[in-house]
Amino acid sequence: MSEPQPVRVRIAPSPTGDPHVGTAYMALLNLIFARQRGGQFVLRIEDTDRVRFVASSERMIFEALRWLGLDWDEGPDKGGPYGPYRQSERTPLYAEAVTSLLERGQAYRCFCTSEQLDAMRREQIAAKLPPHYNRTCRRLDPAAAAARAAAGEAFTVRLAVPEQGATTFRDQLRGAITFDHANVDDQVLLKSDGFPTYHLANVVDDHHMRISDVIRAEEWISSTPKHVLLYQAFGWEAPRFWHMPLLRNPDKSKISKRKNPVSLIFYRQTGYLPAAMVNFLGLLGGGMPVADAQAGDTAATEKFTLADMMARFQFEQIRLGGPVFDLKKLRWLNGLYLRALTPEGFLQAVREGMFSADYLAQITPLVQERIETLGQFLDLADFFFLDQVLPPPEVFLPKKRDLAATLAQAAELLTILESAAWEHAALEAALRQLAERTQWSAKEVFMLLRALITGKTASPPLLESCLVLGRARCSDRLRRFLAHPHGAK
Ligand code: GLU
């Protein structure tokens, strides 16, 4: 009899921005799964999307997961027997995989330009058809297509999805799931920049890294038939799939930064304890037996450690309804943890969490120019330490503007804070562009941002202050300002 395959699981975050609470949730579940089964937990960086790539993101992911104590066994920083663990360092493997699919007629080169694909998409939408690739290039003679590619014409490679039939796979929580091939697009596997798409790289790596169980968010279910078809095309055995319920905003929509802080950095910077965050994530979606609820003491039953989870978490008990990422609950839980600290532990948490030497060293240069007595330090710098800054209209409303226009401008500012490159020149350029586009003076735009970030009309240098506060906290200030019922009855 052959040995059962050892359990190997992974998370595969894409370094496209701040580390996301969803990544921590998946890391927690994968880690528990591995530890309960004596398996290995792998961290793989899926950095093949060069357009959305953010250089600092990988380091932030490592730091955030370490802060939470969700450590991995193999990864880009640790190495391991199946490395490298960064997809950008594995491109030869994908090229080899694509060649083998092309040779076997399981994939084909596509020369359609993005203009042609856009036009196709528009026509399909107009005809009320779901957008899909119409397979023009699938009919090309493979040798002729190879010659065009060799002559330097740009191409992508697509999966030749069988035109008839359906693909069925088993989801460990949901049972059999079937997708009719009529609804599965000829997925691009290799982009024209030579980089693989998520689908190809993910399957090739899960195979080569000997992943036994893919535990990921529900949003990937619709990709799974493509993955299963790829495993079949390669002649590889597919891993088991476990799709976890998607975290939701209180209004049940998919969790998003527009409605909730989703950056782990935000939670770290604003004084959440890692143990409370891990506990909170462990409560989402079930899995932890919270047995003694009848006793009425929810605090006693809902409070548990990572070690408790390793001992008692049951994957079979996960509920499929999307768990709400309820900030009120997280704050309540965090409060339990803070109040349970010893006085010394609490002092240390305040010192390290709120007044670390590193943080103070970033702030003092910004106020030194303006100070006359040390007693004024917090008068100048209070906003670096406040949880919420909600200025009244006399502070935030520019003289010539009404409330509606100002709120609309604040929403534009939030978009900039969320998406601009996080450095001085890029932020400044984006703000000036916004002023021009909306016909506000640059001064008005900067004043509004100053009011929303600092709560005041005069402050230390604004953009420098934003950079010290960080993207997550600045965005949160604007989000809370926008959610506030300004004067509404
Ligand atoms: N790179 C994907 C992500 O960003 C990985 C999804 C998966 O686990 O397959 O979430």
XYZ file of C-alpha atoms and ligand atoms in Angstrom:
499
model
C 0.000 0.000 0.000
C 1.246 3.472 -0.754
C 1.885 5.881 2.103
C -0.818 8.511 2.596
C 0.316 11.802 1.147
C 1.723 14.088 3.850
C -0.383 17.134 4.568
C 1.035 20.280 2.992
C -0.976 23.479 2.811
C -0.171 26.995 1.734
C -1.286 30.556 1.549
C -0.417 32.354 -1.627
C -0.893 36.092 -1.148
C -0.265 38.525 -3.962
C 1.937 41.454 -2.937
C -0.334 44.187 -4.224
C -0.679 46.464 -1.196
C -1.168 46.424 2.544
C -1.496 42.967 4.120
C -5.188 42.094 4.245
C -7.229 40.661 7.119
C -8.413 37.984 4.670
C -4.797 36.835 4.283
C -4.485 36.523 8.056
C -7.740 34.554 8.187
C -6.475 32.106 5.570
C -3.072 31.892 7.261
C -4.745 31.037 10.550
C -6.910 28.303 9.038
C -4.051 26.812 7.037
C -1.724 26.869 10.016
C -4.274 25.123 12.258
C -4.987 22.577 9.551
C -1.300 21.777 9.164
C -0.580 21.590 12.894
C -3.583 19.369 13.585
C -2.364 16.893 10.987
C 1.361 17.037 11.532
C 1.792 18.754 8.175
C 3.690 21.680 6.732
C 2.460 25.230 6.163
C 3.964 27.016 3.176
C 3.979 30.728 2.364
C 4.208 31.378 -1.361
C 4.283 34.839 -2.859
C 2.205 35.113 -6.037
C 3.842 38.114 -7.638
C 3.153 37.517 -11.319
C 0.803 40.462 -11.671
C 3.449 43.044 -12.446
C 0.916 45.829 -12.899
C -0.457 45.610 -9.362
C 2.880 44.651 -7.780
C 3.940 46.775 -4.786
C 7.562 46.315 -3.783
C 7.079 46.869 -0.035
C 4.099 44.556 0.174
C 5.941 41.261 0.656
C 7.834 42.543 3.682
C 4.610 43.938 5.149
C 2.894 40.563 4.704
C 5.746 38.808 6.526
C 5.703 41.365 9.345
C 1.949 41.304 9.789
C 1.746 37.509 9.917
C 4.667 37.323 12.337
C 3.018 39.962 14.512
C -0.008 37.674 14.698
C 2.194 34.677 15.483
C 1.085 32.853 12.325
C 4.439 31.525 11.319
C 5.138 29.358 8.296
C 7.476 26.402 7.749
C 8.650 27.166 4.228
C 8.675 30.472 2.393
C 10.760 33.005 0.457
C 12.574 34.129 3.588
C 13.038 30.638 5.021
C 13.651 28.505 1.992
C 12.604 24.878 1.973
C 12.810 21.823 -0.251
C 10.356 23.074 -2.897
C 11.602 26.626 -3.447
C 11.971 29.208 -4.693
C 8.761 30.399 -3.033
C 8.308 33.568 -5.070
C 6.581 33.008 -8.384
C 8.667 35.609 -10.207
C 11.665 33.332 -9.522
C 9.961 30.278 -10.983
C 9.258 31.464 -14.524
C 11.173 28.624 -16.252
C 8.790 26.134 -14.655
C 5.765 27.906 -16.109
C 7.362 28.206 -19.535
C 8.056 24.481 -19.501
C 4.484 23.764 -18.431
C 3.069 25.920 -21.228
C 5.275 24.242 -23.812
C 4.047 20.852 -22.761
C 0.403 21.957 -22.988
C 0.976 23.486 -26.425
C 2.667 20.336 -27.659
C -0.280 18.262 -26.555
C -2.877 20.595 -28.013
C -4.274 21.398 -24.570
C -3.494 25.074 -25.020
C -3.104 27.407 -27.977
C -1.510 30.720 -28.881
C -3.849 33.673 -29.177
C -2.881 36.736 -31.216
C -6.005 38.791 -30.590
C -5.047 42.297 -29.522
C -6.514 43.996 -26.493
C -8.500 46.282 -28.844
C -10.014 43.233 -30.540
C -10.796 41.663 -27.180
C -12.407 44.876 -25.952
C -14.569 45.084 -29.068
C -15.571 41.419 -28.630
C -16.501 42.104 -25.043
C -18.593 45.131 -25.946
C -20.481 43.205 -28.636
C -21.211 40.354 -26.234
C -22.430 42.713 -23.546
C -24.644 44.496 -26.102
C -26.048 41.099 -27.135
C -26.625 40.324 -23.435
C -24.134 37.449 -23.535
C -21.656 36.762 -20.742
C -18.259 38.115 -21.885
C -15.996 35.322 -23.056
C -13.257 34.683 -25.589
C -14.819 33.607 -28.899
C -12.013 31.143 -29.689
C -10.935 32.741 -32.985
C -7.308 31.704 -32.493
C -8.203 28.198 -31.370
C -8.888 27.466 -35.038
C -5.414 28.553 -36.188
C -3.046 25.893 -37.427
C -0.617 25.308 -34.485
C 2.446 25.287 -36.756
C 1.410 28.574 -38.378
C 0.762 30.047 -34.934
C 4.200 28.911 -33.760
C 5.763 30.566 -36.811
C 3.982 33.856 -36.108
C 5.193 33.750 -32.517
C 8.743 32.980 -33.674
C 8.547 35.969 -36.024
C 7.989 38.190 -32.992
C 4.216 38.700 -33.009
C 2.828 39.247 -29.513
C 0.644 36.446 -28.185
C -0.915 34.961 -25.107
C -1.477 31.267 -24.467
C -4.964 30.065 -23.626
C -6.312 26.857 -22.166
C -8.334 24.832 -24.682
C -11.351 24.114 -22.501
C -13.326 21.118 -23.830
C -16.290 22.453 -25.772
C -18.690 19.798 -24.512
C -19.441 18.415 -21.102
C -18.768 19.645 -17.625
C -16.152 19.536 -14.886
C -17.028 18.355 -11.423
C -14.835 18.655 -8.359
C -15.388 18.022 -4.712
C -15.264 20.845 -2.242
C -14.581 19.366 1.187
C -17.170 21.625 2.809
C -19.772 21.777 0.053
C -19.629 18.444 -1.739
C -19.635 18.101 -5.516
C -19.638 21.280 -7.576
C -20.197 21.100 -11.320
C -19.418 23.714 -13.938
C -20.735 23.289 -17.460
C -17.927 23.861 -19.961
C -20.217 26.226 -21.820
C -19.577 28.596 -18.909
C -15.818 28.142 -18.654
C -13.759 30.591 -20.681
C -10.584 29.646 -22.560
C -8.496 31.099 -19.776
C -5.270 32.965 -20.554
C -2.406 30.966 -19.036
C 0.551 32.967 -20.231
C 0.330 36.729 -20.704
C 1.976 38.621 -23.526
C 4.650 39.855 -21.091
C 5.713 36.218 -20.694
C 4.424 36.022 -17.127
C 1.953 33.299 -16.237
C -1.517 34.171 -15.019
C -2.618 33.279 -11.519
C -4.358 30.116 -12.763
C -1.355 28.562 -14.439
C 1.223 29.510 -11.821
C -1.049 28.460 -8.985
C -1.627 24.968 -10.392
C 1.991 24.411 -11.415
C 3.213 25.493 -7.996
C 0.636 23.611 -5.965
C 1.684 20.520 -7.890
C 5.441 21.034 -7.621
C 5.187 22.098 -3.979
C 3.179 18.934 -3.287
C 0.270 20.778 -1.759
C -2.257 18.238 -0.483
C -5.062 20.611 0.511
C -5.890 23.985 -0.958
C -7.655 26.012 1.716
C -8.649 29.367 0.323
C -11.499 31.844 0.136
C -14.788 31.080 -1.525
C -14.163 33.688 -4.219
C -11.849 31.188 -5.936
C -14.559 28.543 -6.455
C -15.283 29.783 -9.954
C -11.575 29.462 -10.819
C -11.397 25.899 -9.566
C -12.862 24.186 -12.672
C -10.094 25.836 -14.702
C -7.580 24.539 -12.228
C -9.056 21.046 -12.305
C -8.944 21.081 -16.111
C -5.312 22.124 -15.912
C -4.461 19.286 -13.530
C -6.129 16.912 -15.969
C -4.311 18.425 -18.938
C -0.976 17.925 -17.182
C -1.972 14.452 -16.004
C -1.481 15.465 -12.350
C -3.577 14.589 -9.364
C -5.475 17.600 -8.029
C -5.254 18.548 -4.349
C -8.326 18.551 -2.106
C -10.161 21.880 -2.132
C -11.622 23.628 0.879
C -13.240 26.950 0.118
C -13.723 29.070 3.188
C -16.603 31.486 3.600
C -15.834 35.009 2.483
C -15.583 37.679 5.156
C -18.309 40.274 4.831
C -19.049 43.867 5.740
C -21.960 44.353 8.150
C -24.195 44.954 5.093
C -23.171 41.434 3.910
C -21.208 42.647 0.893
C -17.723 41.184 0.404
C -15.361 42.785 2.872
C -13.877 45.925 1.391
C -11.693 48.775 2.417
C -14.431 51.229 1.551
C -16.441 50.003 4.509
C -13.996 48.422 6.937
C -10.326 48.802 7.670
C -8.913 45.683 6.016
C -5.223 46.356 6.467
C -3.529 44.420 9.239
C -1.212 47.376 9.616
C -4.182 49.479 10.691
C -5.040 47.090 13.500
C -1.472 46.908 14.652
C -1.043 50.678 14.602
C -4.256 51.446 16.412
C -3.617 49.187 19.344
C -5.215 45.829 18.750
C -3.438 42.950 20.405
C -2.377 40.097 18.143
C -3.942 37.517 20.477
C -7.288 39.341 20.272
C -7.114 39.547 16.487
C -6.297 35.839 16.177
C -9.120 35.000 18.586
C -11.524 37.164 16.589
C -10.509 35.551 13.286
C -10.932 32.137 14.875
C -14.516 32.994 15.794
C -15.458 33.887 12.238
C -17.236 31.210 10.303
C -17.514 28.701 13.132
C -15.099 25.825 13.508
C -14.418 26.484 17.183
C -16.861 24.700 19.460
C -18.299 27.497 21.621
C -20.079 24.896 23.693
C -20.974 26.542 26.951
C -22.999 29.365 25.453
C -25.975 28.313 27.599
C -24.018 29.290 30.661
C -24.474 32.799 29.343
C -20.854 33.748 29.767
C -19.903 34.572 26.194
C -16.649 36.140 27.299
C -15.518 32.832 28.783
C -16.548 30.765 25.797
C -15.555 33.023 22.961
C -12.149 33.818 24.324
C -9.515 31.330 23.225
C -5.881 31.168 22.197
C -4.152 29.903 19.107
C -3.143 26.815 21.092
C -6.826 26.216 21.990
C -7.661 26.442 18.326
C -4.980 23.928 17.409
C -6.532 21.584 19.954
C -10.225 22.099 19.288
C -10.885 23.654 15.899
C -13.015 21.480 13.600
C -12.948 22.211 9.903
C -16.098 20.165 9.356
C -17.993 22.594 11.584
C -17.274 25.640 9.475
C -20.495 27.429 8.531
C -20.802 28.491 4.939
C -22.814 31.673 5.456
C -20.403 34.597 5.151
C -19.194 35.670 8.580
C -19.463 39.380 9.266
C -16.255 41.148 10.116
C -17.832 42.916 13.054
C -15.555 45.666 14.295
C -17.630 46.150 17.431
C -17.039 42.545 18.382
C -13.336 42.808 17.662
C -13.082 45.922 19.833
C -15.006 44.195 22.627
C -12.699 41.207 22.460
C -9.621 43.412 22.331
C -10.875 45.170 25.432
C -11.107 41.831 27.238
C -7.506 41.103 26.348
C -6.257 44.553 27.338
C -8.035 44.487 30.667
C -6.708 41.007 31.383
C -3.093 42.185 31.113
C -1.113 42.644 34.309
C -0.470 46.320 35.160
C 3.108 45.882 33.936
C 1.908 44.142 30.798
C -0.523 46.939 30.095
C 2.123 49.602 30.667
C 4.362 47.778 28.251
C 1.559 47.462 25.695
C 0.873 51.209 25.870
C 4.542 52.043 25.601
C 5.228 49.696 22.702
C 1.921 50.059 20.937
C 1.395 53.807 21.206
C 4.667 55.479 22.158
C 7.432 53.341 20.726
C 10.794 55.016 20.333
C 10.602 54.358 16.636
C 7.231 56.115 16.259
C 8.261 59.079 18.404
C 11.423 59.472 16.381
C 9.326 59.963 13.260
C 7.141 62.587 14.916
C 9.586 64.768 16.835
C 11.313 66.194 13.738
C 7.926 67.368 12.465
C 7.144 69.449 15.551
C 10.571 70.643 16.688
C 10.502 73.642 14.333
C 7.282 74.893 15.839
C 7.702 74.254 19.549
C 8.398 76.654 22.429
C 7.843 74.406 25.461
C 7.736 70.628 25.715
C 4.310 71.037 27.262
C 3.062 71.963 23.803
C 4.139 68.662 22.324
C 0.697 67.111 22.388
C -0.969 70.387 21.366
C 0.957 70.064 18.128
C 1.086 66.301 17.774
C -2.092 64.971 19.398
C -3.478 63.661 16.102
C -0.627 61.154 15.866
C -2.035 59.486 18.954
C -5.786 59.893 18.657
C -8.010 57.047 17.545
C -10.529 59.318 15.884
C -10.322 62.826 14.460
C -13.712 64.214 13.553
C -13.430 67.956 12.935
C -16.511 70.177 13.115
C -17.682 72.025 9.965
C -15.969 75.264 10.995
C -12.675 73.390 10.683
C -13.245 71.261 7.592
C -15.678 73.267 5.450
C -13.913 75.626 3.028
C -15.532 79.057 3.005
C -16.677 78.915 -0.603
C -17.961 75.315 -0.551
C -21.091 73.625 0.685
C -21.320 70.377 2.623
C -22.269 68.171 -0.324
C -19.355 69.354 -2.463
C -16.985 68.965 0.466
C -18.114 65.412 1.202
C -17.713 64.542 -2.476
C -14.201 65.971 -2.356
C -13.444 63.982 0.803
C -14.485 60.806 -1.041
C -11.999 61.732 -3.788
C -9.333 62.247 -1.162
C -10.026 58.800 0.252
C -9.543 57.268 -3.187
C -6.188 59.006 -3.469
C -5.068 57.897 -0.024
C -6.040 54.337 -0.815
C -4.453 54.102 -4.225
C -1.632 56.618 -4.779
C 1.940 55.450 -4.321
C 2.692 56.100 -0.665
C 5.333 58.751 -1.028
C 5.473 62.517 -0.954
C 5.784 63.378 -4.632
C 3.072 60.975 -5.780
C 0.623 62.147 -3.125
C 1.290 65.773 -3.862
C 0.845 65.258 -7.604
C -2.424 63.368 -7.079
C -3.786 66.101 -4.822
C -2.855 68.836 -7.294
C -4.479 66.890 -10.103
C -7.618 66.502 -8.032
C -7.702 70.259 -7.417
C -7.401 70.923 -11.107
C -10.003 68.354 -12.101
C -12.583 69.569 -9.601
C -11.723 73.266 -9.906
C -10.784 73.669 -6.309
C -7.672 75.601 -5.422
C -4.780 73.410 -4.297
C -4.901 75.310 -1.027
C -8.513 74.266 -0.431
C -7.728 70.635 -1.168
C -4.761 70.608 1.198
C -6.768 72.403 3.882
C -9.538 69.829 3.675
C -7.087 66.976 3.928
C -5.343 68.701 6.821
C -8.636 69.091 8.672
C -9.589 65.451 8.158
C -6.208 64.032 9.135
C -5.185 66.366 11.940
C -8.543 67.789 13.053
C -7.078 71.287 12.820
C -6.568 74.200 10.481
C -2.852 74.427 11.250
C -0.543 71.454 11.680
C 2.954 70.110 11.176
C 3.768 69.502 7.474
C 0.743 67.672 6.133
C 2.088 65.080 3.735
C 4.996 64.217 6.028
C 2.435 63.708 8.781
C 0.328 61.480 6.541
C 3.375 59.391 5.706
C 4.135 58.892 9.407
C 0.536 57.993 10.221
C 0.475 55.554 7.333
C -1.968 54.803 4.586
C -4.222 52.624 6.729
C -4.802 55.156 9.492
C -5.211 58.105 7.119
C -7.765 56.196 5.060
C -9.598 55.210 8.210
C -9.934 58.860 9.241
C -11.509 59.737 5.942
C -13.716 56.666 5.962
C -15.038 57.527 9.408
C -15.552 61.147 8.416
C -17.577 60.050 5.396
C -19.645 57.616 7.459
C -20.468 60.325 9.994
C -23.959 61.847 9.648
C -22.841 65.466 9.255
C -25.763 67.502 10.389
C -28.213 64.888 9.032
C -31.279 64.578 11.224
N -2.836 34.722 -5.166
C -4.154 34.358 -4.737
C -4.574 35.409 -3.724
O -4.098 36.488 -3.813
C -4.146 32.967 -4.160
C -5.488 32.303 -4.124
C -5.298 30.814 -3.790
O -5.117 30.536 -2.615
O -5.320 30.012 -4.708
O -5.372 35.220 -2.855
